[in-house]
Short mmCIF file of N, CA, C and O in Angstrom, two decimals:
data_model
loop_
_atom_site.label_atom_id
_atom_site.label_comp_id
_atom_site.label_asym_id
_atom_site.label_seq_id
_atom_site.Cartn_x
_atom_site.Cartn_y
_atom_site.Cartn_z
N MET A 1 47.80 -10.58 -1.59
CA MET A 1 47.50 -9.54 -0.64
C MET A 1 46.69 -8.41 -1.28
O MET A 1 45.76 -7.91 -0.69
N LYS A 2 47.08 -8.06 -2.52
CA LYS A 2 46.37 -7.01 -3.23
C LYS A 2 44.93 -7.42 -3.53
O LYS A 2 44.01 -6.61 -3.45
N ASN A 3 44.76 -8.70 -3.88
CA ASN A 3 43.42 -9.19 -4.20
C ASN A 3 42.50 -9.13 -2.99
O ASN A 3 41.32 -8.83 -3.12
N ARG A 4 43.02 -9.41 -1.81
CA ARG A 4 42.21 -9.34 -0.59
C ARG A 4 41.78 -7.90 -0.31
O ARG A 4 40.66 -7.66 0.11
N LYS A 5 42.66 -6.97 -0.57
CA LYS A 5 42.35 -5.56 -0.35
C LYS A 5 41.21 -5.13 -1.28
O LYS A 5 40.25 -4.49 -0.85
N TYR A 6 41.29 -5.52 -2.56
CA TYR A 6 40.24 -5.16 -3.51
C TYR A 6 38.93 -5.86 -3.18
O TYR A 6 37.84 -5.29 -3.32
N LEU A 7 39.02 -7.10 -2.74
CA LEU A 7 37.83 -7.84 -2.35
C LEU A 7 37.16 -7.18 -1.14
O LEU A 7 35.94 -7.04 -1.09
N PHE A 8 37.94 -6.75 -0.18
CA PHE A 8 37.41 -6.06 1.00
C PHE A 8 36.73 -4.76 0.60
O PHE A 8 35.63 -4.46 1.05
N ILE A 9 37.34 -3.98 -0.26
CA ILE A 9 36.76 -2.72 -0.72
C ILE A 9 35.45 -2.98 -1.47
O ILE A 9 34.44 -2.32 -1.25
N PHE A 10 35.47 -3.98 -2.35
CA PHE A 10 34.27 -4.32 -3.11
C PHE A 10 33.13 -4.73 -2.19
O PHE A 10 31.99 -4.26 -2.33
N CYS A 11 33.41 -5.58 -1.22
CA CYS A 11 32.39 -6.04 -0.27
C CYS A 11 31.86 -4.88 0.58
O CYS A 11 30.66 -4.80 0.86
N SER A 12 32.74 -3.99 0.97
CA SER A 12 32.32 -2.82 1.75
C SER A 12 31.38 -1.93 0.95
O SER A 12 30.35 -1.48 1.45
N VAL A 13 31.74 -1.66 -0.28
CA VAL A 13 30.90 -0.80 -1.13
C VAL A 13 29.55 -1.48 -1.40
O VAL A 13 28.50 -0.83 -1.35
N LEU A 14 29.57 -2.76 -1.66
CA LEU A 14 28.34 -3.50 -1.89
C LEU A 14 27.45 -3.48 -0.65
O LEU A 14 26.23 -3.31 -0.75
N SER A 15 28.01 -3.64 0.51
CA SER A 15 27.24 -3.60 1.76
C SER A 15 26.61 -2.22 1.97
O SER A 15 25.44 -2.11 2.35
N LEU A 16 27.37 -1.17 1.71
CA LEU A 16 26.84 0.19 1.85
C LEU A 16 25.70 0.44 0.86
O LEU A 16 24.70 1.07 1.19
N LEU A 17 25.85 -0.06 -0.35
CA LEU A 17 24.80 0.09 -1.35
C LEU A 17 23.53 -0.64 -0.92
O LEU A 17 22.43 -0.10 -1.05
N CYS A 18 23.66 -1.83 -0.39
CA CYS A 18 22.50 -2.59 0.09
C CYS A 18 21.80 -1.86 1.25
O CYS A 18 20.57 -1.78 1.28
N LEU A 19 22.55 -1.32 2.17
CA LEU A 19 21.97 -0.54 3.27
C LEU A 19 21.23 0.68 2.75
O LEU A 19 20.13 1.01 3.21
N TYR A 20 21.83 1.37 1.80
CA TYR A 20 21.19 2.55 1.21
C TYR A 20 19.86 2.17 0.56
O TYR A 20 18.83 2.83 0.78
N LEU A 21 19.85 1.11 -0.23
CA LEU A 21 18.62 0.68 -0.90
C LEU A 21 17.54 0.30 0.11
O LEU A 21 16.37 0.61 -0.07
N TYR A 22 17.94 -0.36 1.18
CA TYR A 22 16.98 -0.75 2.21
C TYR A 22 16.35 0.48 2.84
O TYR A 22 15.12 0.58 2.96
N PHE A 23 17.16 1.43 3.29
CA PHE A 23 16.63 2.59 4.00
C PHE A 23 15.86 3.55 3.10
O PHE A 23 14.94 4.21 3.54
N VAL A 24 16.20 3.62 1.83
CA VAL A 24 15.53 4.54 0.94
C VAL A 24 14.29 3.92 0.29
O VAL A 24 13.25 4.56 0.17
N TYR A 25 14.35 2.66 -0.11
CA TYR A 25 13.28 2.07 -0.91
C TYR A 25 12.47 0.96 -0.24
O TYR A 25 11.31 0.80 -0.55
N LEU A 26 13.06 0.18 0.62
CA LEU A 26 12.38 -1.01 1.10
C LEU A 26 11.82 -0.92 2.52
O LEU A 26 10.91 -1.65 2.86
N ARG A 27 12.36 -0.08 3.34
CA ARG A 27 11.92 0.03 4.73
C ARG A 27 10.48 0.52 4.79
O ARG A 27 10.09 1.42 4.06
N GLU A 28 9.68 -0.08 5.66
CA GLU A 28 8.30 0.36 5.80
C GLU A 28 8.27 1.77 6.36
O GLU A 28 8.93 2.08 7.35
N SER A 29 7.49 2.63 5.67
CA SER A 29 7.38 4.01 6.11
C SER A 29 6.07 4.60 5.58
O SER A 29 5.49 4.11 4.62
N PHE A 30 5.61 5.64 6.26
CA PHE A 30 4.40 6.34 5.84
C PHE A 30 4.57 7.81 6.12
O PHE A 30 4.92 8.20 7.23
N SER A 31 4.32 8.62 5.10
CA SER A 31 4.31 10.07 5.25
C SER A 31 3.06 10.58 4.55
O SER A 31 2.90 10.37 3.35
N GLY A 32 2.18 11.21 5.30
CA GLY A 32 0.93 11.71 4.73
C GLY A 32 -0.16 11.72 5.77
O GLY A 32 0.10 11.78 6.96
N ILE A 33 -1.40 11.65 5.29
CA ILE A 33 -2.57 11.69 6.16
C ILE A 33 -3.36 10.40 6.01
O ILE A 33 -3.63 9.97 4.89
N CYS A 34 -3.71 9.80 7.13
CA CYS A 34 -4.51 8.56 7.13
C CYS A 34 -5.70 8.79 8.07
O CYS A 34 -5.52 9.06 9.25
N ILE A 35 -6.92 8.70 7.51
CA ILE A 35 -8.14 8.90 8.29
C ILE A 35 -8.93 7.60 8.26
O ILE A 35 -9.32 7.13 7.19
N LYS A 36 -9.16 7.04 9.45
CA LYS A 36 -9.91 5.79 9.57
C LYS A 36 -11.16 6.06 10.40
O LYS A 36 -11.08 6.28 11.60
N ASN A 37 -12.31 6.05 9.73
CA ASN A 37 -13.61 6.23 10.37
C ASN A 37 -14.42 4.95 10.22
O ASN A 37 -14.09 4.11 9.39
N PRO A 38 -15.51 4.80 11.00
CA PRO A 38 -16.32 3.58 10.87
C PRO A 38 -16.92 3.39 9.47
O PRO A 38 -17.23 2.27 9.08
N ASP A 39 -17.06 4.49 8.70
CA ASP A 39 -17.67 4.39 7.38
C ASP A 39 -16.75 4.83 6.24
O ASP A 39 -17.18 4.97 5.10
N SER A 40 -15.46 5.05 6.54
CA SER A 40 -14.54 5.49 5.48
C SER A 40 -13.08 5.20 5.85
O SER A 40 -12.74 5.00 7.01
N TYR A 41 -12.27 5.21 4.79
CA TYR A 41 -10.82 4.98 4.92
C TYR A 41 -10.18 5.87 3.87
O TYR A 41 -10.34 5.65 2.68
N ILE A 42 -9.49 6.92 4.32
CA ILE A 42 -8.94 7.91 3.41
C ILE A 42 -7.44 8.05 3.64
O ILE A 42 -7.00 8.25 4.77
N LEU A 43 -6.69 7.92 2.56
CA LEU A 43 -5.23 8.06 2.62
C LEU A 43 -4.79 9.11 1.59
O LEU A 43 -5.08 8.96 0.40
N ASN A 44 -4.14 10.15 2.06
CA ASN A 44 -3.47 11.12 1.19
C ASN A 44 -1.98 10.96 1.47
O ASN A 44 -1.49 11.40 2.52
N ILE A 45 -1.28 10.35 0.54
CA ILE A 45 0.06 9.83 0.81
C ILE A 45 1.13 10.61 0.06
O ILE A 45 1.05 10.79 -1.16
N GLU A 46 2.13 11.06 0.80
CA GLU A 46 3.33 11.65 0.19
C GLU A 46 4.31 10.55 -0.19
O GLU A 46 4.92 10.58 -1.24
N LYS A 47 4.47 9.57 0.73
CA LYS A 47 5.29 8.40 0.43
C LYS A 47 4.88 7.26 1.37
O LYS A 47 4.75 7.45 2.57
N MET A 48 4.66 6.09 0.76
CA MET A 48 4.30 4.92 1.55
C MET A 48 5.02 3.69 1.01
O MET A 48 4.97 3.41 -0.18
N ASN A 49 5.69 2.99 1.91
CA ASN A 49 6.25 1.67 1.69
C ASN A 49 5.70 0.80 2.81
O ASN A 49 5.84 1.15 3.97
N GLY A 50 5.06 -0.29 2.46
CA GLY A 50 4.55 -1.17 3.50
C GLY A 50 3.07 -1.42 3.36
O GLY A 50 2.51 -1.32 2.27
N LYS A 51 2.43 -1.73 4.50
CA LYS A 51 1.02 -2.10 4.44
C LYS A 51 0.22 -1.43 5.54
O LYS A 51 0.76 -1.01 6.56
N ASP A 52 -1.08 -1.36 5.31
CA ASP A 52 -2.01 -0.81 6.28
C ASP A 52 -3.35 -1.53 6.09
O ASP A 52 -3.60 -2.11 5.03
N MET A 53 -4.19 -1.46 7.11
CA MET A 53 -5.47 -2.16 7.06
C MET A 53 -6.51 -1.38 7.85
O MET A 53 -6.18 -0.67 8.81
N HIS A 54 -7.76 -1.51 7.42
CA HIS A 54 -8.87 -0.87 8.14
C HIS A 54 -10.13 -1.71 7.93
O HIS A 54 -10.28 -2.36 6.90
N LYS A 55 -11.02 -1.69 8.91
CA LYS A 55 -12.30 -2.40 8.82
C LYS A 55 -13.43 -1.38 8.84
O LYS A 55 -13.42 -0.46 9.66
N ILE A 56 -14.39 -1.57 7.92
CA ILE A 56 -15.54 -0.68 7.81
C ILE A 56 -16.80 -1.51 8.05
O ILE A 56 -16.97 -2.58 7.49
N SER A 57 -17.68 -0.98 8.89
CA SER A 57 -18.94 -1.64 9.18
C SER A 57 -19.97 -1.29 8.10
O SER A 57 -20.28 -0.11 7.90
N LEU A 58 -20.49 -2.32 7.42
CA LEU A 58 -21.43 -2.10 6.33
C LEU A 58 -22.67 -2.97 6.51
O LEU A 58 -22.64 -3.98 7.21
N LYS A 59 -23.76 -2.55 5.84
CA LYS A 59 -25.02 -3.28 5.90
C LYS A 59 -25.43 -3.70 4.49
O LYS A 59 -25.01 -3.11 3.50
N ASP A 60 -26.29 -4.70 4.44
CA ASP A 60 -26.86 -5.15 3.17
C ASP A 60 -27.50 -3.96 2.46
O ASP A 60 -28.28 -3.22 3.06
N GLY A 61 -27.14 -3.75 1.20
CA GLY A 61 -27.68 -2.64 0.41
C GLY A 61 -26.77 -1.43 0.34
O GLY A 61 -26.98 -0.55 -0.49
N ASP A 62 -25.75 -1.36 1.21
CA ASP A 62 -24.79 -0.25 1.14
C ASP A 62 -23.96 -0.36 -0.13
O ASP A 62 -23.84 -1.43 -0.73
N ILE A 63 -23.40 0.77 -0.52
CA ILE A 63 -22.49 0.82 -1.67
C ILE A 63 -21.15 1.34 -1.17
O ILE A 63 -21.09 2.34 -0.46
N LEU A 64 -20.10 0.65 -1.53
CA LEU A 64 -18.74 1.05 -1.17
C LEU A 64 -18.08 1.67 -2.40
O LEU A 64 -17.93 1.01 -3.43
N SER A 65 -17.74 2.95 -2.31
CA SER A 65 -17.11 3.66 -3.42
C SER A 65 -15.61 3.72 -3.19
O SER A 65 -15.16 4.12 -2.10
N VAL A 66 -14.83 3.35 -4.21
CA VAL A 66 -13.37 3.36 -4.11
C VAL A 66 -12.82 4.28 -5.18
O VAL A 66 -13.20 4.19 -6.35
N HIS A 67 -11.93 5.17 -4.76
CA HIS A 67 -11.28 6.10 -5.69
C HIS A 67 -9.78 6.08 -5.41
O HIS A 67 -9.37 6.23 -4.25
N THR A 68 -8.98 5.88 -6.44
CA THR A 68 -7.52 5.92 -6.28
C THR A 68 -6.92 6.88 -7.30
O THR A 68 -7.43 7.01 -8.41
N ASP A 69 -5.88 7.55 -6.89
CA ASP A 69 -5.15 8.46 -7.76
C ASP A 69 -3.66 8.21 -7.54
O ASP A 69 -3.13 8.51 -6.47
N VAL A 70 -3.01 7.65 -8.54
CA VAL A 70 -1.60 7.29 -8.44
C VAL A 70 -0.74 8.37 -9.09
O VAL A 70 -0.88 8.65 -10.27
N GLU A 71 0.12 8.98 -8.28
CA GLU A 71 1.08 9.95 -8.83
C GLU A 71 2.42 9.28 -9.12
O GLU A 71 3.11 9.62 -10.06
N LYS A 72 2.76 8.31 -8.24
CA LYS A 72 4.06 7.65 -8.35
C LYS A 72 3.99 6.32 -7.62
O LYS A 72 3.27 6.17 -6.65
N GLY A 73 4.75 5.35 -8.10
CA GLY A 73 4.83 4.06 -7.42
C GLY A 73 3.66 3.17 -7.76
O GLY A 73 2.96 3.36 -8.75
N ARG A 74 3.44 2.19 -6.88
CA ARG A 74 2.34 1.25 -7.10
C ARG A 74 1.82 0.75 -5.75
O ARG A 74 2.48 0.85 -4.73
N PHE A 75 0.60 0.17 -5.81
CA PHE A 75 0.02 -0.40 -4.60
C PHE A 75 -0.95 -1.50 -4.97
O PHE A 75 -1.42 -1.60 -6.10
N ASN A 76 -1.26 -2.33 -4.00
CA ASN A 76 -2.28 -3.37 -4.11
C ASN A 76 -3.38 -3.05 -3.11
O ASN A 76 -3.10 -2.59 -2.01
N ILE A 77 -4.61 -3.32 -3.51
CA ILE A 77 -5.74 -3.15 -2.59
C ILE A 77 -6.56 -4.43 -2.60
O ILE A 77 -6.78 -5.03 -3.65
N GLU A 78 -6.96 -4.85 -1.40
CA GLU A 78 -7.81 -6.02 -1.24
C GLU A 78 -8.99 -5.64 -0.35
O GLU A 78 -8.79 -5.03 0.70
N ILE A 79 -10.18 -6.02 -0.77
CA ILE A 79 -11.38 -5.78 0.02
C ILE A 79 -12.08 -7.12 0.20
O ILE A 79 -12.37 -7.81 -0.77
N SER A 80 -12.31 -7.48 1.47
CA SER A 80 -12.95 -8.77 1.75
C SER A 80 -14.16 -8.59 2.67
O SER A 80 -14.23 -7.65 3.45
N ASP A 81 -15.11 -9.53 2.55
CA ASP A 81 -16.34 -9.47 3.34
C ASP A 81 -16.12 -10.04 4.75
O ASP A 81 -15.01 -10.49 5.07
N PRO A 82 -17.15 -10.01 5.61
CA PRO A 82 -16.98 -10.49 6.99
C PRO A 82 -16.53 -11.95 7.10
O PRO A 82 -15.90 -12.33 8.09
N ASP A 83 -16.81 -12.77 6.07
CA ASP A 83 -16.40 -14.18 6.09
C ASP A 83 -14.99 -14.38 5.54
O ASP A 83 -14.50 -15.50 5.48
N GLY A 84 -14.34 -13.29 5.11
CA GLY A 84 -12.99 -13.38 4.56
C GLY A 84 -12.95 -13.63 3.06
O GLY A 84 -11.88 -13.74 2.48
N GLU A 85 -14.11 -13.68 2.42
CA GLU A 85 -14.16 -13.88 0.96
C GLU A 85 -13.74 -12.59 0.25
O GLU A 85 -14.22 -11.50 0.58
N MET A 86 -12.82 -12.72 -0.71
CA MET A 86 -12.29 -11.57 -1.43
C MET A 86 -13.34 -11.01 -2.38
O MET A 86 -13.85 -11.71 -3.25
N LEU A 87 -13.69 -9.73 -2.19
CA LEU A 87 -14.63 -9.05 -3.09
C LEU A 87 -13.90 -8.34 -4.22
O LEU A 87 -14.41 -8.23 -5.33
N TYR A 88 -12.71 -7.84 -3.90
CA TYR A 88 -11.92 -7.13 -4.90
C TYR A 88 -10.44 -7.27 -4.56
O TYR A 88 -10.05 -7.18 -3.41
N LYS A 89 -9.65 -7.50 -5.59
CA LYS A 89 -8.20 -7.53 -5.43
C LYS A 89 -7.62 -6.89 -6.68
O LYS A 89 -7.91 -7.33 -7.79
N GLY A 90 -6.85 -5.85 -6.48
CA GLY A 90 -6.30 -5.15 -7.64
C GLY A 90 -4.89 -4.68 -7.42
O GLY A 90 -4.47 -4.39 -6.30
N ASN A 91 -4.17 -4.60 -8.51
CA ASN A 91 -2.81 -4.09 -8.53
C ASN A 91 -2.88 -2.78 -9.30
O ASN A 91 -2.85 -2.78 -10.52
N GLU A 92 -3.00 -1.69 -8.58
CA GLU A 92 -3.27 -0.39 -9.22
C GLU A 92 -1.98 0.29 -9.66
O GLU A 92 -1.12 0.60 -8.87
N LYS A 93 -1.89 0.53 -10.95
CA LYS A 93 -0.76 1.27 -11.51
C LYS A 93 -1.23 2.44 -12.36
O LYS A 93 -0.45 3.29 -12.73
N SER A 94 -2.53 2.47 -12.67
CA SER A 94 -3.06 3.53 -13.52
C SER A 94 -3.16 4.84 -12.74
O SER A 94 -3.09 4.86 -11.52
N ASP A 95 -3.35 5.93 -13.46
CA ASP A 95 -3.40 7.26 -12.84
C ASP A 95 -4.60 7.40 -11.91
O ASP A 95 -4.47 7.72 -10.75
N ILE A 96 -5.80 7.18 -12.45
CA ILE A 96 -7.02 7.35 -11.66
C ILE A 96 -7.92 6.15 -11.89
O ILE A 96 -8.14 5.73 -13.02
N GLU A 97 -8.45 5.62 -10.81
CA GLU A 97 -9.33 4.45 -10.89
C GLU A 97 -10.51 4.70 -9.96
O GLU A 97 -10.33 5.19 -8.84
N GLU A 98 -11.71 4.41 -10.43
CA GLU A 98 -12.91 4.52 -9.60
C GLU A 98 -13.79 3.31 -9.84
O GLU A 98 -13.94 2.87 -10.98
N PHE A 99 -14.35 2.78 -8.76
CA PHE A 99 -15.30 1.68 -8.89
C PHE A 99 -16.16 1.62 -7.64
O PHE A 99 -15.86 2.26 -6.63
N VAL A 100 -17.26 0.87 -7.72
CA VAL A 100 -18.15 0.69 -6.58
C VAL A 100 -18.38 -0.80 -6.36
O VAL A 100 -18.29 -1.60 -7.29
N LEU A 101 -18.64 -1.15 -5.11
CA LEU A 101 -18.99 -2.52 -4.74
C LEU A 101 -20.34 -2.49 -4.04
O LEU A 101 -20.56 -1.70 -3.12
N ASN A 102 -21.26 -3.34 -4.49
CA ASN A 102 -22.56 -3.47 -3.85
C ASN A 102 -22.43 -4.47 -2.70
O ASN A 102 -21.99 -5.59 -2.90
N ILE A 103 -22.85 -4.05 -1.52
CA ILE A 103 -22.70 -4.87 -0.32
C ILE A 103 -23.96 -5.72 -0.12
O ILE A 103 -25.07 -5.22 -0.22
N ARG A 104 -23.74 -6.99 0.18
CA ARG A 104 -24.87 -7.92 0.32
C ARG A 104 -25.00 -8.52 1.72
O ARG A 104 -25.98 -9.17 2.00
N ASP A 105 -24.02 -8.32 2.58
CA ASP A 105 -24.07 -8.88 3.93
C ASP A 105 -23.73 -7.82 4.96
O ASP A 105 -22.90 -6.94 4.71
N ASN A 106 -24.32 -7.91 6.13
CA ASN A 106 -23.99 -7.03 7.25
C ASN A 106 -22.69 -7.50 7.88
O ASN A 106 -22.42 -8.69 7.94
N GLY A 107 -21.88 -6.54 8.36
CA GLY A 107 -20.67 -6.91 9.09
C GLY A 107 -19.50 -6.00 8.80
O GLY A 107 -19.62 -4.95 8.16
N LEU A 108 -18.34 -6.43 9.29
CA LEU A 108 -17.09 -5.67 9.12
C LEU A 108 -16.37 -6.14 7.86
O LEU A 108 -16.03 -7.31 7.73
N TYR A 109 -16.12 -5.20 6.97
CA TYR A 109 -15.41 -5.47 5.73
C TYR A 109 -13.97 -4.98 5.89
O TYR A 109 -13.73 -3.89 6.42
N THR A 110 -13.03 -5.78 5.45
CA THR A 110 -11.61 -5.50 5.63
C THR A 110 -11.01 -4.94 4.35
O THR A 110 -11.20 -5.49 3.27
N ILE A 111 -10.26 -3.84 4.51
CA ILE A 111 -9.55 -3.23 3.39
C ILE A 111 -8.07 -3.27 3.72
O ILE A 111 -7.65 -2.77 4.77
N LYS A 112 -7.30 -3.89 2.83
CA LYS A 112 -5.85 -3.99 3.02
C LYS A 112 -5.14 -3.27 1.88
O LYS A 112 -5.49 -3.46 0.71
N ILE A 113 -4.15 -2.48 2.24
CA ILE A 113 -3.34 -1.74 1.27
C ILE A 113 -1.89 -2.17 1.45
O ILE A 113 -1.38 -2.24 2.56
N ARG A 114 -1.21 -2.42 0.34
CA ARG A 114 0.22 -2.70 0.33
C ARG A 114 0.82 -1.78 -0.73
O ARG A 114 0.38 -1.80 -1.88
N ALA A 115 1.80 -0.96 -0.35
CA ALA A 115 2.35 0.04 -1.26
C ALA A 115 3.86 -0.05 -1.36
O ALA A 115 4.54 -0.45 -0.41
N PHE A 116 4.37 0.34 -2.52
CA PHE A 116 5.80 0.39 -2.76
C PHE A 116 6.14 1.72 -3.44
O PHE A 116 5.67 1.98 -4.55
N CYS A 117 6.89 2.56 -2.73
CA CYS A 117 7.27 3.89 -3.24
C CYS A 117 6.05 4.63 -3.78
O CYS A 117 6.11 5.26 -4.84
N PHE A 118 4.94 4.55 -3.06
CA PHE A 118 3.67 5.10 -3.54
C PHE A 118 3.48 6.54 -3.09
O PHE A 118 3.73 6.89 -1.94
N LYS A 119 3.00 7.36 -4.03
CA LYS A 119 2.55 8.72 -3.75
C LYS A 119 1.23 8.90 -4.46
O LYS A 119 1.10 8.58 -5.64
N GLY A 120 0.20 9.35 -3.73
CA GLY A 120 -1.12 9.54 -4.32
C GLY A 120 -2.19 9.50 -3.25
O GLY A 120 -1.91 9.78 -2.09
N SER A 121 -3.40 9.14 -3.66
CA SER A 121 -4.50 9.09 -2.69
C SER A 121 -5.37 7.86 -2.94
O SER A 121 -5.49 7.38 -4.06
N ILE A 122 -5.94 7.39 -1.85
CA ILE A 122 -6.86 6.26 -1.87
C ILE A 122 -8.02 6.62 -0.94
O ILE A 122 -7.78 7.01 0.20
N SER A 123 -9.25 6.49 -1.43
CA SER A 123 -10.39 6.71 -0.55
C SER A 123 -11.42 5.61 -0.77
O SER A 123 -11.72 5.23 -1.89
N VAL A 124 -11.90 5.08 0.35
CA VAL A 124 -12.93 4.06 0.35
C VAL A 124 -14.04 4.60 1.23
O VAL A 124 -13.84 4.80 2.43
N LEU A 125 -15.20 4.86 0.61
CA LEU A 125 -16.30 5.53 1.32
C LEU A 125 -17.58 4.72 1.23
O LEU A 125 -17.91 4.18 0.17
N GLN A 126 -18.32 4.69 2.33
CA GLN A 126 -19.64 4.08 2.34
C GLN A 126 -20.64 5.09 1.80
O GLN A 126 -20.67 6.24 2.23
N ASN A 127 -21.47 4.67 0.84
CA ASN A 127 -22.52 5.55 0.31
C ASN A 127 -23.88 5.03 0.71
O ASN A 127 -24.12 3.90 0.87
#
């Protein structure tokens, strides 16, 4: 009888801990500013768990500038062309990252962000 009581208490505490971890760390959430324009995608994030996506219309000869600033957490970024071919895929953990992509085809380019306990900024701009 005593063992059942301890087992019940243990299971209850474990369940509460799992719920806490889900609501604090794993649940999809976004707090900050997200600006989606036809030529840019700007995120100033206080906290982000989950994913977001935006499409930017680009032409042959355009340059896509990407700037990331990580204060906390981590994120993945994927940029693909109109045919779905991956142009860039990165797992950003560094403080500041900047790069450019030269565009060779006209069409809608897809930018996907996946973040875990992320705080910082991401900007993708057409130049």
